[in-house]
XYZ file of C-alpha atoms in Angstrom:
785
model
C -12.852 17.547 18.452
C -14.551 16.103 15.393
C -17.441 17.978 13.832
C -20.269 16.982 11.544
C -20.476 18.627 8.119
C -22.540 21.856 7.988
C -21.458 22.840 11.528
C -20.299 26.438 11.841
C -17.900 27.589 14.520
C -15.822 30.565 15.572
C -12.331 30.348 16.971
C -9.217 32.338 17.716
C -5.835 30.822 16.968
C -2.169 31.609 17.463
C 0.602 29.906 15.516
C 3.650 29.150 17.665
C 6.917 27.312 17.002
C 7.120 23.793 18.365
C 9.384 23.094 21.332
C 9.615 19.310 21.149
C 8.682 16.156 19.345
C 5.358 14.467 18.879
C 4.269 11.276 20.634
C 5.742 9.099 17.905
C 9.120 10.813 18.015
C 8.316 12.799 14.871
C 9.178 16.438 14.640
C 6.338 18.975 14.629
C 6.790 22.117 12.573
C 4.406 24.297 14.558
C 1.573 24.233 17.067
C -1.825 25.859 16.521
C -3.260 27.007 19.836
C -6.996 27.584 19.695
C -9.001 29.573 22.247
C -12.804 29.525 22.340
C -15.855 29.315 24.556
C -16.871 26.045 26.159
C -19.912 24.799 24.329
C -21.444 21.421 23.558
C -20.168 20.075 20.269
C -22.104 17.696 18.028
C -19.197 15.512 17.041
C -19.071 12.781 14.446
C -16.848 10.451 16.419
C -15.285 8.698 13.475
C -12.732 6.915 15.606
C -13.406 7.191 19.348
C -10.667 4.679 20.034
C -8.050 6.416 17.905
C -6.461 9.715 18.983
C -6.131 12.383 16.304
C -2.799 12.797 14.599
C -0.466 15.208 16.424
C 0.095 17.142 13.223
C -3.635 17.695 12.772
C -4.740 18.133 16.359
C -6.006 21.375 17.853
C -4.338 22.211 21.136
C -6.472 24.383 23.393
C -5.336 25.881 26.689
C -6.959 24.274 29.696
C -9.251 26.351 31.821
C -10.560 25.765 35.312
C -13.414 23.627 33.984
C -11.376 21.666 31.483
C -10.118 22.188 27.964
C -11.644 24.972 25.929
C -13.471 24.402 22.637
C -14.211 26.675 19.691
C -17.590 28.371 19.790
C -20.329 26.579 17.834
C -22.352 29.237 16.032
C -24.677 26.859 14.154
C -25.449 23.218 14.842
C -25.341 20.671 12.014
C -28.452 20.245 9.920
C -30.990 17.512 10.573
C -29.880 15.720 7.416
C -26.253 15.679 8.528
C -27.194 14.525 12.014
C -29.145 11.650 10.469
C -26.172 10.773 8.250
C -23.891 10.895 11.283
C -26.243 8.553 13.134
C -26.112 6.093 10.226
C -22.318 6.165 10.158
C -22.104 5.738 13.928
C -24.606 2.877 13.753
C -22.470 1.037 11.206
C -19.418 1.439 13.411
C -21.312 0.068 16.413
C -22.603 -2.836 14.323
C -19.037 -3.771 13.365
C -17.506 -3.353 16.830
C -17.580 -7.067 17.607
C -16.134 -8.261 14.305
C -12.580 -9.572 13.845
C -9.955 -6.849 13.600
C -9.648 -6.708 9.800
C -13.403 -6.849 9.184
C -14.006 -4.231 11.877
C -11.528 -1.930 10.150
C -12.472 -2.625 6.528
C -16.253 -2.856 6.447
C -16.932 0.847 7.191
C -14.317 1.715 4.579
C -15.886 -0.492 1.915
C -19.387 0.874 2.572
C -18.987 4.575 3.429
C -15.277 5.280 2.992
C -14.588 5.491 6.751
C -10.926 4.460 6.997
C -10.224 5.684 10.536
C -9.947 2.159 11.922
C -7.605 0.820 9.264
C -4.103 0.292 10.717
C -1.123 1.754 8.921
C 0.250 -1.615 7.811
C -3.048 -2.633 6.199
C -3.330 0.764 4.529
C 0.190 0.291 3.148
C -0.822 -3.129 1.822
C -3.806 -1.611 0.001
C -1.537 1.004 -1.564
C 1.059 -1.577 -2.625
C -1.589 -3.695 -4.365
C -3.525 -0.739 -5.830
C -6.690 -1.699 -3.935
C -7.186 1.723 -2.358
C -10.080 2.420 -4.711
C -12.096 -0.047 -2.633
C -11.760 2.287 0.356
C -12.451 5.452 -1.620
C -16.206 5.169 -2.146
C -16.710 5.363 -5.891
C -18.610 3.999 -8.840
C -18.165 0.363 -7.791
C -20.007 0.920 -4.505
C -22.679 3.006 -6.168
C -23.165 0.503 -9.004
C -23.674 -2.321 -6.514
C -26.189 -0.219 -4.589
C -28.144 0.764 -7.712
C -28.035 -2.791 -9.052
C -30.033 -3.900 -6.026
C -32.717 -1.386 -7.029
C -32.744 -1.567 -10.834
C -30.815 -4.761 -11.631
C -28.323 -4.816 -14.524
C -28.366 -1.304 -16.070
C -28.491 -2.597 -19.655
C -31.827 -4.301 -18.863
C -33.313 -1.352 -16.953
C -35.550 -0.194 -19.827
C -36.501 -3.643 -21.135
C -39.502 -5.747 -20.180
C -37.202 -8.315 -18.572
C -35.675 -5.722 -16.222
C -34.654 -6.967 -12.807
C -33.955 -5.645 -9.329
C -36.244 -4.675 -6.467
C -38.089 -1.917 -8.348
C -39.940 -4.124 -10.882
C -40.619 -6.739 -8.219
C -42.603 -4.230 -6.141
C -44.281 -2.726 -9.201
C -42.431 0.602 -9.486
C -42.553 2.163 -12.950
C -39.504 3.307 -14.876
C -40.117 6.934 -13.933
C -40.683 5.991 -10.321
C -37.530 3.885 -10.380
C -35.567 6.890 -11.626
C -36.981 9.082 -8.834
C -36.249 6.503 -6.138
C -32.770 6.007 -7.579
C -32.185 9.768 -7.538
C -33.162 9.979 -3.872
C -30.909 7.019 -3.134
C -28.075 8.761 -4.972
C -28.409 11.955 -2.935
C -28.531 9.943 0.282
C -25.429 8.073 -0.858
C -23.545 11.365 -1.287
C -24.616 12.694 2.114
C -23.752 9.531 4.035
C -20.479 8.853 2.208
C -19.589 12.584 2.088
C -19.005 14.533 -1.126
C -15.534 13.252 -1.960
C -14.429 13.688 -5.609
C -14.937 10.022 -6.516
C -18.352 10.015 -4.817
C -19.430 13.132 -6.722
C -18.267 11.675 -10.029
C -20.113 8.398 -9.448
C -23.265 10.146 -8.255
C -23.378 12.571 -11.188
C -22.910 9.762 -13.711
C -25.612 7.815 -11.915
C -28.067 10.715 -11.998
C -27.546 11.185 -15.734
C -28.085 7.463 -16.309
C -31.201 7.457 -14.123
C -32.560 10.425 -16.069
C -32.077 8.476 -19.301
C -33.877 5.470 -17.795
C -36.749 7.611 -16.519
C -37.290 9.311 -19.880
C -36.877 6.101 -21.871
C -34.038 7.532 -23.928
C -31.066 5.565 -25.153
C -28.482 5.273 -22.431
C -24.882 6.086 -23.399
C -22.357 5.890 -20.592
C -19.422 7.674 -22.182
C -21.362 10.922 -22.798
C -22.729 10.543 -19.266
C -19.180 10.450 -17.911
C -18.161 13.448 -20.008
C -21.229 15.381 -18.881
C -20.595 14.506 -15.244
C -16.982 15.668 -15.428
C -17.983 18.912 -17.144
C -20.704 19.703 -14.608
C -18.487 18.958 -11.620
C -15.526 20.971 -12.891
C -17.809 23.917 -13.654
C -19.231 23.642 -10.131
C -15.823 23.261 -8.453
C -12.869 24.124 -10.736
C -10.410 22.852 -8.111
C -11.516 19.311 -8.919
C -9.482 19.635 -12.112
C -6.356 19.506 -9.914
C -7.549 16.747 -7.601
C -5.645 13.511 -8.240
C -8.373 11.398 -6.661
C -10.900 12.841 -9.102
C -8.481 12.303 -11.997
C -7.915 8.662 -11.070
C -11.649 8.091 -10.739
C -12.358 9.577 -14.172
C -9.489 7.714 -15.845
C -10.527 4.379 -14.368
C -14.156 4.882 -15.369
C -13.182 5.974 -18.871
C -10.988 2.902 -19.277
C -13.841 0.651 -18.163
C -16.124 2.212 -20.782
C -13.700 2.324 -23.718
C -10.807 -0.119 -23.381
C -12.286 -2.883 -21.242
C -15.069 -3.922 -23.688
C -12.569 -4.397 -26.531
C -10.188 -6.403 -24.371
C -13.036 -8.461 -22.979
C -14.229 -9.314 -26.487
C -10.695 -10.271 -27.525
C -10.339 -12.562 -24.512
C -13.680 -14.225 -25.211
C -12.615 -14.892 -28.792
C -9.597 -16.689 -27.389
C -11.746 -19.009 -25.302
C -11.718 -17.186 -21.949
C -15.049 -17.593 -20.092
C -17.196 -14.442 -20.469
C -17.358 -13.456 -16.778
C -13.623 -13.990 -16.272
C -12.907 -12.062 -19.469
C -14.961 -9.111 -18.214
C -13.318 -8.815 -14.809
C -9.825 -9.428 -16.196
C -10.275 -6.807 -18.906
C -11.748 -4.323 -16.424
C -8.872 -4.716 -13.956
C -6.218 -4.510 -16.669
C -7.804 -1.500 -18.390
C -8.164 0.470 -15.155
C -4.575 -0.339 -14.186
C -3.228 0.704 -17.587
C -5.062 4.032 -17.406
C -4.206 4.850 -13.788
C -0.633 3.544 -13.529
C 0.985 6.697 -15.023
C -0.804 8.912 -12.487
C 0.207 6.591 -9.638
C 3.791 6.845 -10.897
C 3.545 10.640 -10.736
C 2.376 10.507 -7.120
C 4.241 7.525 -5.664
C 7.209 6.883 -7.991
C 6.326 3.210 -8.315
C 4.610 0.705 -10.583
C 2.541 -2.127 -9.128
C 2.995 -5.592 -10.632
C 0.306 -7.403 -8.640
C -2.553 -4.926 -9.057
C -4.466 -6.910 -11.684
C -4.452 -10.327 -9.941
C -5.131 -8.728 -6.554
C -8.078 -6.796 -7.959
C -9.409 -9.968 -9.572
C -9.246 -11.859 -6.280
C -10.680 -8.994 -4.246
C -13.537 -8.540 -6.713
C -14.952 -11.887 -5.597
C -15.711 -10.454 -2.160
C -16.516 -6.794 -2.841
C -20.178 -7.222 -3.791
C -21.269 -9.394 -0.825
C -19.339 -7.258 1.657
C -20.819 -4.046 0.234
C -24.425 -5.288 0.087
C -24.341 -6.702 3.614
C -22.580 -3.585 4.858
C -25.266 -1.320 3.386
C -27.908 -3.540 4.981
C -26.246 -3.100 8.375
C -26.018 0.648 7.763
C -29.721 0.915 6.914
C -31.090 -1.044 9.872
C -28.624 0.139 12.541
C -30.763 3.127 13.677
C -33.810 0.837 13.956
C -32.292 -2.257 15.537
C -28.645 -2.689 16.480
C -28.983 -6.491 16.882
C -30.317 -6.755 13.320
C -27.462 -4.568 12.094
C -24.948 -6.825 13.826
C -26.641 -9.858 12.311
C -26.168 -8.314 8.846
C -22.574 -7.304 9.580
C -21.389 -10.707 10.798
C -21.707 -12.464 7.392
C -19.895 -9.493 5.823
C -16.857 -10.215 7.987
C -15.801 -13.186 5.850
C -15.529 -11.305 2.516
C -13.915 -8.340 4.293
C -11.300 -10.649 5.820
C -10.731 -12.148 2.369
C -10.029 -8.701 0.891
C -7.596 -7.876 3.704
C -5.842 -11.199 3.161
C -5.496 -10.527 -0.564
C -3.987 -7.098 0.135
C -1.510 -8.389 2.704
C -0.485 -11.397 0.636
C 0.006 -9.344 -2.507
C 1.935 -6.603 -0.714
C 4.215 -9.174 0.913
C 5.458 -10.489 -2.434
C 9.038 -9.322 -3.071
C 8.181 -7.844 -6.472
C 4.764 -6.425 -5.636
C 5.922 -3.036 -6.845
C 9.001 -1.634 -8.516
C 10.503 1.815 -8.286
C 9.842 4.199 -11.149
C 10.847 7.823 -11.812
C 8.355 10.073 -10.055
C 6.847 13.365 -11.133
C 5.288 14.213 -14.439
C 8.355 13.064 -16.388
C 8.045 9.560 -14.945
C 4.293 9.522 -15.508
C 4.617 10.586 -19.137
C 7.354 8.008 -19.704
C 5.161 5.223 -18.335
C 2.182 6.439 -20.365
C 4.289 6.417 -23.531
C 5.603 2.917 -22.823
C 2.092 1.668 -22.077
C 0.783 3.123 -25.333
C 3.730 1.631 -27.218
C 3.159 -1.847 -25.790
C -0.597 -1.749 -26.310
C -0.247 -0.369 -29.820
C 2.803 -2.203 -31.105
C 2.220 -5.552 -29.391
C -0.767 -6.660 -31.481
C 0.838 -5.243 -34.634
C 3.997 -7.232 -33.898
C 2.015 -10.437 -33.465
C 0.022 -9.742 -36.635
C 3.260 -9.107 -38.497
C 4.697 -12.446 -37.354
C 1.536 -14.208 -38.458
C 1.555 -12.485 -41.846
C 5.188 -13.464 -42.436
C 4.371 -17.063 -41.517
C 1.321 -17.154 -43.895
C 2.534 -17.731 -47.483
C 0.263 -16.871 -50.318
C -0.261 -19.614 -52.873
C -2.205 -20.291 -55.986
C -5.852 -21.036 -55.595
C -7.842 -23.497 -57.641
C -8.202 -20.964 -60.434
C -4.545 -20.139 -60.466
C -5.131 -16.816 -58.749
C -3.695 -15.622 -55.479
C -5.233 -16.785 -52.223
C -6.662 -13.969 -50.151
C -5.808 -13.231 -46.529
C -8.717 -12.660 -44.147
C -8.741 -11.085 -40.686
C -11.478 -12.772 -38.715
C -13.782 -10.972 -36.343
C -16.983 -11.288 -34.367
C -19.899 -8.947 -34.798
C -22.227 -8.031 -31.946
C -25.022 -10.052 -33.534
C -22.852 -13.172 -33.410
C -21.950 -13.305 -37.111
C -18.606 -14.787 -37.942
C -16.567 -14.534 -41.112
C -17.845 -12.458 -43.927
C -18.175 -8.897 -45.028
C -20.845 -7.616 -42.669
C -22.069 -4.059 -42.265
C -18.804 -3.095 -40.661
C -16.643 -4.621 -43.369
C -14.343 -2.510 -45.439
C -11.840 -3.181 -48.214
C -8.547 -4.396 -46.928
C -6.422 -3.978 -50.021
C -5.827 -6.069 -53.097
C -7.550 -9.372 -52.687
C -7.960 -8.845 -48.900
C -11.061 -8.475 -46.740
C -11.077 -7.224 -43.137
C -14.197 -7.759 -41.078
C -14.937 -5.619 -38.067
C -17.233 -5.434 -35.082
C -19.954 -3.546 -36.816
C -18.580 -0.187 -35.703
C -16.086 0.149 -38.519
C -13.112 -0.811 -36.316
C -10.978 -3.828 -37.191
C -10.886 -6.507 -34.556
C -7.123 -6.800 -34.577
C -7.185 -10.601 -34.991
C -5.169 -12.000 -37.845
C -5.651 -15.320 -39.504
C -3.543 -17.370 -41.840
C -4.187 -17.377 -45.545
C -7.255 -19.284 -46.697
C -6.332 -22.815 -47.427
C -3.057 -22.595 -45.500
C -4.306 -24.849 -42.714
C -0.961 -26.021 -41.342
C 0.250 -22.440 -40.820
C -2.563 -21.310 -38.495
C -1.742 -23.787 -35.663
C 1.929 -22.834 -35.943
C 1.177 -19.125 -35.511
C -1.116 -19.869 -32.602
C 1.540 -22.000 -30.967
C 4.032 -19.181 -31.424
C 1.662 -16.719 -29.775
C 1.071 -19.095 -26.892
C 4.794 -19.537 -26.363
C 5.258 -15.767 -26.315
C 2.417 -15.394 -23.822
C 3.798 -18.196 -21.651
C 7.240 -16.593 -21.691
C 5.799 -13.237 -20.682
C 3.842 -14.813 -17.820
C 6.942 -16.685 -16.628
C 9.029 -13.508 -16.583
C 6.274 -11.664 -14.715
C 5.947 -14.456 -12.128
C 9.708 -14.469 -11.527
C 9.707 -10.671 -11.234
C 6.921 -10.773 -8.636
C 7.983 -13.771 -6.524
C 11.753 -13.337 -6.960
C 12.857 -16.729 -5.586
C 16.149 -16.134 -3.717
C 18.133 -18.771 -5.694
C 16.987 -17.361 -9.034
C 17.416 -13.776 -7.880
C 20.932 -14.483 -6.628
C 21.917 -16.001 -9.977
C 20.432 -13.155 -12.018
C 21.291 -10.168 -9.826
C 23.873 -11.247 -7.273
C 21.541 -10.284 -4.412
C 21.620 -11.326 -1.682
C 25.340 -12.060 -1.930
C 26.529 -15.438 -0.733
C 28.014 -15.403 2.751
C 26.291 -12.214 3.928
C 26.619 -11.573 7.651
C 24.784 -8.258 8.125
C 22.187 -6.530 5.969
C 20.973 -2.977 6.462
C 17.543 -3.057 4.841
C 16.358 -0.142 2.737
C 13.213 0.770 4.698
C 13.243 4.518 4.171
C 13.797 6.818 7.129
C 14.279 4.141 9.758
C 16.347 1.189 10.898
C 16.046 -2.526 10.127
C 19.193 -4.648 10.437
C 19.498 -8.401 9.855
C 22.242 -10.652 11.265
C 22.716 -14.083 9.674
C 22.501 -16.763 12.368
C 24.257 -19.640 10.618
C 21.366 -21.877 9.588
C 19.702 -21.081 6.279
C 16.584 -18.976 6.755
C 17.493 -18.024 10.349
C 18.485 -14.508 11.399
C 18.444 -12.005 14.241
C 16.568 -8.816 13.357
C 17.380 -5.476 14.978
C 14.574 -2.914 14.643
C 11.640 -3.096 12.264
C 11.669 0.198 10.373
C 8.694 2.515 9.837
C 6.621 0.403 7.391
C 5.676 -3.283 7.618
C 5.757 -3.999 3.894
C 9.293 -2.647 3.412
C 10.921 -4.723 6.142
C 8.842 -7.758 5.170
C 10.033 -7.443 1.595
C 13.659 -7.164 2.697
C 13.383 -10.284 4.855
C 11.685 -12.207 2.054
C 14.467 -11.340 -0.360
C 16.960 -12.634 2.184
C 14.933 -15.822 2.668
C 14.492 -15.238 6.422
C 11.841 -17.543 7.897
C 12.945 -17.939 11.538
C 13.916 -15.167 13.957
C 15.066 -16.505 17.333
C 15.100 -12.985 18.765
C 13.950 -9.594 17.485
C 15.634 -6.627 19.174
C 13.881 -3.239 19.219
C 16.499 -0.684 20.227
C 13.886 1.877 21.340
C 10.222 2.661 20.811
C 10.282 5.447 18.231
C 8.006 4.872 15.240
C 10.829 4.627 12.698
C 12.136 1.593 14.588
C 8.961 -0.255 15.663
C 6.061 0.565 13.317
C 7.178 -2.125 10.874
C 6.832 -4.820 13.551
C 3.834 -6.555 11.871
C 5.938 -6.938 8.724
C 8.706 -8.730 10.633
C 6.213 -11.100 12.238
C 4.320 -11.828 9.021
C 4.697 -15.515 8.189
C 7.784 -16.005 10.399
C 8.505 -17.877 13.606
C 9.751 -15.343 16.176
C 11.043 -16.605 19.511
C 11.092 -13.402 21.582
C 11.124 -9.619 21.290
C 13.752 -7.788 23.323
C 13.366 -4.076 24.030
C 14.882 -1.218 25.945
C 13.778 -0.639 29.534
C 12.747 2.962 28.807
C 9.023 2.792 27.958
C 8.608 5.968 25.923
C 6.756 7.153 23.887
C 3.595 5.565 25.348
C 1.706 5.142 22.049
C 4.477 3.079 20.450
C 5.038 1.084 23.649
C 1.355 0.135 23.697
C 1.517 -0.746 19.997
C 4.464 -3.111 20.529
C 2.751 -4.749 23.501
C -0.512 -5.268 21.613
C 1.252 -6.672 18.560
C 3.400 -9.037 20.607
C 0.442 -10.182 22.702
C -1.691 -10.909 19.630
C 1.149 -13.008 18.164
C 1.827 -14.693 21.547
C 5.463 -13.617 21.548
C 7.139 -12.835 24.896
C 8.619 -9.397 25.528
C 11.842 -9.178 27.546
C 14.102 -6.286 28.496
C 17.743 -5.956 27.482
C 20.339 -5.540 30.239
C 23.891 -4.250 30.223
C 26.409 -7.085 30.191
C 24.009 -9.590 28.682
C 25.767 -11.937 26.258
C 24.087 -14.166 23.695
C 25.219 -16.364 20.829
C 23.603 -18.241 17.976
C 25.715 -20.881 16.335
C 29.495 -20.789 16.151
C 29.772 -17.537 14.179
C 27.365 -15.053 15.803
C 27.564 -13.560 19.288
C 26.779 -10.200 20.829
C 26.962 -8.209 24.037
C 24.525 -5.549 25.272
C 26.456 -2.378 26.151
C 23.556 0.025 26.822
C 21.200 1.150 28.394
C 21.495 0.446 32.120
C 18.645 -1.858 33.164
C 17.185 -2.609 36.558
C 16.204 -6.229 35.870
C 17.438 -8.279 32.900
C 14.610 -10.806 33.335
C 11.819 -8.230 33.547
C 8.883 -9.286 31.343
C 7.443 -6.306 29.496
C 4.359 -8.153 28.269
C 1.583 -6.089 29.811
C -2.147 -6.098 29.350
C -2.561 -4.049 26.126
C -5.645 -2.376 27.602
C -3.598 -1.035 30.512
C -2.517 2.601 30.499
C 0.927 2.389 28.871
C 2.153 5.345 30.923
C 1.761 3.230 34.085
C 4.679 0.951 33.327
C 5.893 -1.256 36.170
C 9.286 -1.587 34.456
C 9.806 2.160 34.717
C 10.630 2.710 38.398
C 11.888 6.314 38.755
C 13.905 5.366 41.830
C 16.081 2.867 39.964
C 15.857 3.685 36.235
C 18.361 6.081 34.684
C 17.159 9.463 33.501
C 17.128 9.961 29.736
C 16.449 13.214 27.938
C 14.988 11.330 24.999
C 14.084 7.785 24.002
C 17.042 7.865 21.604
C 19.424 7.892 24.571
C 17.906 4.625 25.822
C 18.675 2.743 22.595
C 19.835 -0.835 23.044
C 23.466 -0.797 21.886
C 25.184 -3.984 20.760
C 28.742 -5.097 20.135
C 28.437 -7.957 17.645
C 31.003 -10.495 16.481
C 30.191 -12.533 13.405
C 32.494 -14.623 11.207
C 35.592 -12.736 12.348
C 34.017 -9.279 11.961
C 33.248 -6.839 14.784
C 30.153 -4.630 14.486
C 28.985 -1.722 16.643
C 25.224 -1.066 16.488
C 24.208 1.964 18.614
C 20.594 2.516 17.570
C 19.874 6.249 17.783
C 22.189 7.172 20.660
C 22.746 10.920 21.024
C 26.121 12.440 22.127
C 25.379 12.514 25.907
C 24.563 8.808 25.930
C 27.487 8.057 23.601
C 29.840 9.747 26.070
C 28.354 7.830 29.015
C 28.649 4.554 27.121
C 32.313 5.211 26.341
C 32.962 6.069 29.979
C 31.287 2.833 31.064
C 33.285 0.774 28.529
C 36.753 2.327 28.286
C 38.124 -0.872 26.694
C 35.790 -0.630 23.694
C 37.664 -2.126 20.711
C 38.034 -0.837 17.180
C 35.374 -2.269 14.884
C 35.029 -3.354 11.297
C 31.513 -2.006 10.793
C 29.719 0.914 12.445
C 26.010 1.492 12.019
C 26.078 5.282 12.331
C 23.782 6.451 15.121
C 20.538 8.304 14.400
C 20.634 7.969 10.612
C 23.902 9.887 10.340
C 22.677 13.062 12.022
C 25.152 15.756 12.981
C 24.811 14.836 16.660
C 27.747 12.444 17.097
C 30.447 12.204 19.724
C 33.812 12.493 17.923
C 35.628 10.724 20.767
C 33.519 7.600 20.300
C 34.073 7.621 16.545
C 37.818 7.942 17.039
C 37.792 5.020 19.458
C 35.796 2.787 17.113
C 37.790 3.664 13.942
C 35.397 1.722 11.652
C 36.478 0.421 8.282
C 32.915 0.582 6.972
C 30.197 2.982 8.125
C 26.562 2.170 7.320
C 24.032 5.008 7.262
C 20.331 4.098 7.305
C 18.311 7.029 5.980
C 15.361 7.693 3.713
C 15.734 9.233 0.304
C 15.047 12.982 0.364
C 14.076 12.817 4.043
C 13.005 16.122 5.660
C 15.660 15.956 8.392
C 18.714 16.370 6.194
C 20.111 12.956 7.180
C 22.876 12.074 6.846
C 24.719 15.225 7.857
C 27.590 16.260 5.548
C 29.641 16.984 8.665
C 29.205 13.424 9.913
C 30.053 11.963 6.511
C 33.169 14.122 6.291
C 34.291 13.045 9.766
C 33.900 9.368 8.882
C 35.738 9.785 5.593
C 38.500 11.651 7.407
C 39.023 8.596 9.607
C 39.416 6.403 6.535
C 36.017 4.724 6.713
C 34.142 3.677 3.595
C 30.560 4.947 3.775
C 27.490 3.247 2.307
C 24.015 4.785 2.596
C 20.650 3.105 2.156
C 19.186 6.291 0.653
C 21.791 6.147 -2.123
C 22.960 2.529 -2.323
C 19.782 0.727 -1.274
C 20.005 -2.341 0.954
C 23.584 -2.957 2.082
C 25.050 -6.367 2.893
C 28.283 -7.021 4.751
C 29.678 -10.274 3.392
C 32.338 -12.645 4.634
C 34.383 -14.717 2.203
C 37.308 -17.107 2.772
C 39.888 -14.645 1.518
C 38.276 -11.236 1.921
C 35.455 -9.386 3.509
C 33.398 -6.854 1.655
C 30.164 -5.007 1.297
C 27.541 -5.176 -1.380
C 24.709 -2.736 -1.958
C 21.548 -3.208 -3.965
C 18.924 -0.826 -5.260
C 15.600 -2.620 -4.990
C 14.683 -1.950 -8.599
C 17.909 -2.734 -10.383
C 20.153 -4.670 -7.970
C 23.284 -2.622 -8.634
C 26.184 -4.553 -7.072
C 29.023 -2.566 -5.472
C 32.086 -3.945 -3.656
C 33.877 -2.085 -0.881
C 37.067 -3.533 0.597
C 37.200 -3.927 4.371
C 40.905 -4.752 4.479
C 42.957 -2.444 6.701
């Protein structure tokens, strides 16, 4: 049940240990059972088509009349019901839009992210565009700009916006803006970023209404002080901290950088948006490193590209929100044009996140954040000084016409447009030296050559341009990471690789080279689209004749959109056991939207691609090897025609139905069992008593302790690959399993420790190479018996 704000309810609850797994195969720590009276609930149905998360759901015992609900002791207020109606109206107005626009537009306007799929949310995080979905100052500024026009003109006779056009006075404009601000908070909900933006806006509106000088930095400081006094817990809220840091950077750093860019010939509007994006990123990156242990390299260009579409999408979205309660057709008419900019923003996020170097790993926690902050300050502080020092060393002083020493001048631009000269902000710069400033007493930081030394100035400028060009080239190579260049510089991917276990966190994603360059067979997709997509891009995989999903648990199938992104996929092969239903439906929808056929794997099936790659399906038993699993995605996934209880084997868990492969590639033998548990491992060994020893074993179920020792003894692998996430909550891999493998003489490589692992085949030797994504550490492990 989903409730509107201001609703009061009474409930009784009992905390009980969980007895199984959730729908996605994830473990649940505990279950909260709630008992209450049956009563009508005024629900804000934020996502009627999306079930609540199992970890956050309230399970209530069923009674004779249906499930019980907590007792509602007070209905939501009229104001909250009106706000709920506005939100619901916007969702209805966007129902017919394309998928990305339908998901994004409510998020851009009111912060409703319930429709955004996980892979798109991951893309927004990877490109640092999540601030667009957390309603903040940008949304509020756009909304107020419609009313009052540019804020710096709000108190001048040439002020713009709707207010002066309809004859509203300054004081009236401030009152209308205040009412609009309060409505904005109610509709978008009082999230930390919303409160910060609204408080700053109210202070600014008060200054406009009273005719006093408007100063944004004191307004920000006052807003932060008031909010922290009202709710001290905001001081520990990272969302609030990021909002304040970004706003502070826009008010302090961005204007200086914008002015510097304009002095270097950058168009004013481009200089403003570039400086704003760079300043916000510089201020927020250390906090992001604390939270996510990463640094984004594409945040600034992605924000620049997304900025082109934010204003039209937001304005049209607010128009649809406002008219939805009055006329749904008019609201839909306003929402349709907003679909194009919303789709553009989604495309920017996906494209940026798909780049191999979109983000790099960085030490997490406060130590990593402080380190990044120190490096940022060092670069920003020492960089200009270094360039000035180079220019000074290149600028010789010579005798002037009077035999004296030529003076050195640092040029600057004052706000009134004055150029060289000692203006009001000028100050002595030393013996025979004058430094002009911006009128505020601060030096501009631009250095010029000595007066009269004409030939030296172009040389210093050329040097600076070469340095800038070199920096841009290094950054482009770091982001795009072309496989030939990457292989030369880092050794990854190694030449002649036959199998790669991608580092996708707590999940599986394996890649088998299929002979032709850019062609591979992919086994499982991992838990996140961007991680598997990045792995495939680094390997240069463009064509996938067949994608095999061993079973339907989330850590094996949720990354499916990332595998399909920008690649030609011939078919998707799956297990015959259609559980859990939510993931089965997800795979069917994704395959249907991409027009890729779904087929079931069958025991005994043999396939080959080229002269060096072949495989045999060993498990699970299947009723029909040609059964097409492509169902209508709107059909109830629990009613699966491929799951006939009279012919299908009984499995305790979806893990036991994992598609298991025996692969032969370039003289190597590989055993890939998915997540098979011991009962299924024993049955497989009984069904295939002639199972050979193998070169490589992908350890089942991420190296958990549940392994059949008889199967391991039969396989006797030379190399064991463990796919597990760093610091995962399940304790994978198990020390007992690792010890057993080592006791059999197997070399063990783990994706949580070694990163992506490649099994390579060379003319004289076979080996394994592992690579951390952020430093490409190359390790060799002999596979010779």
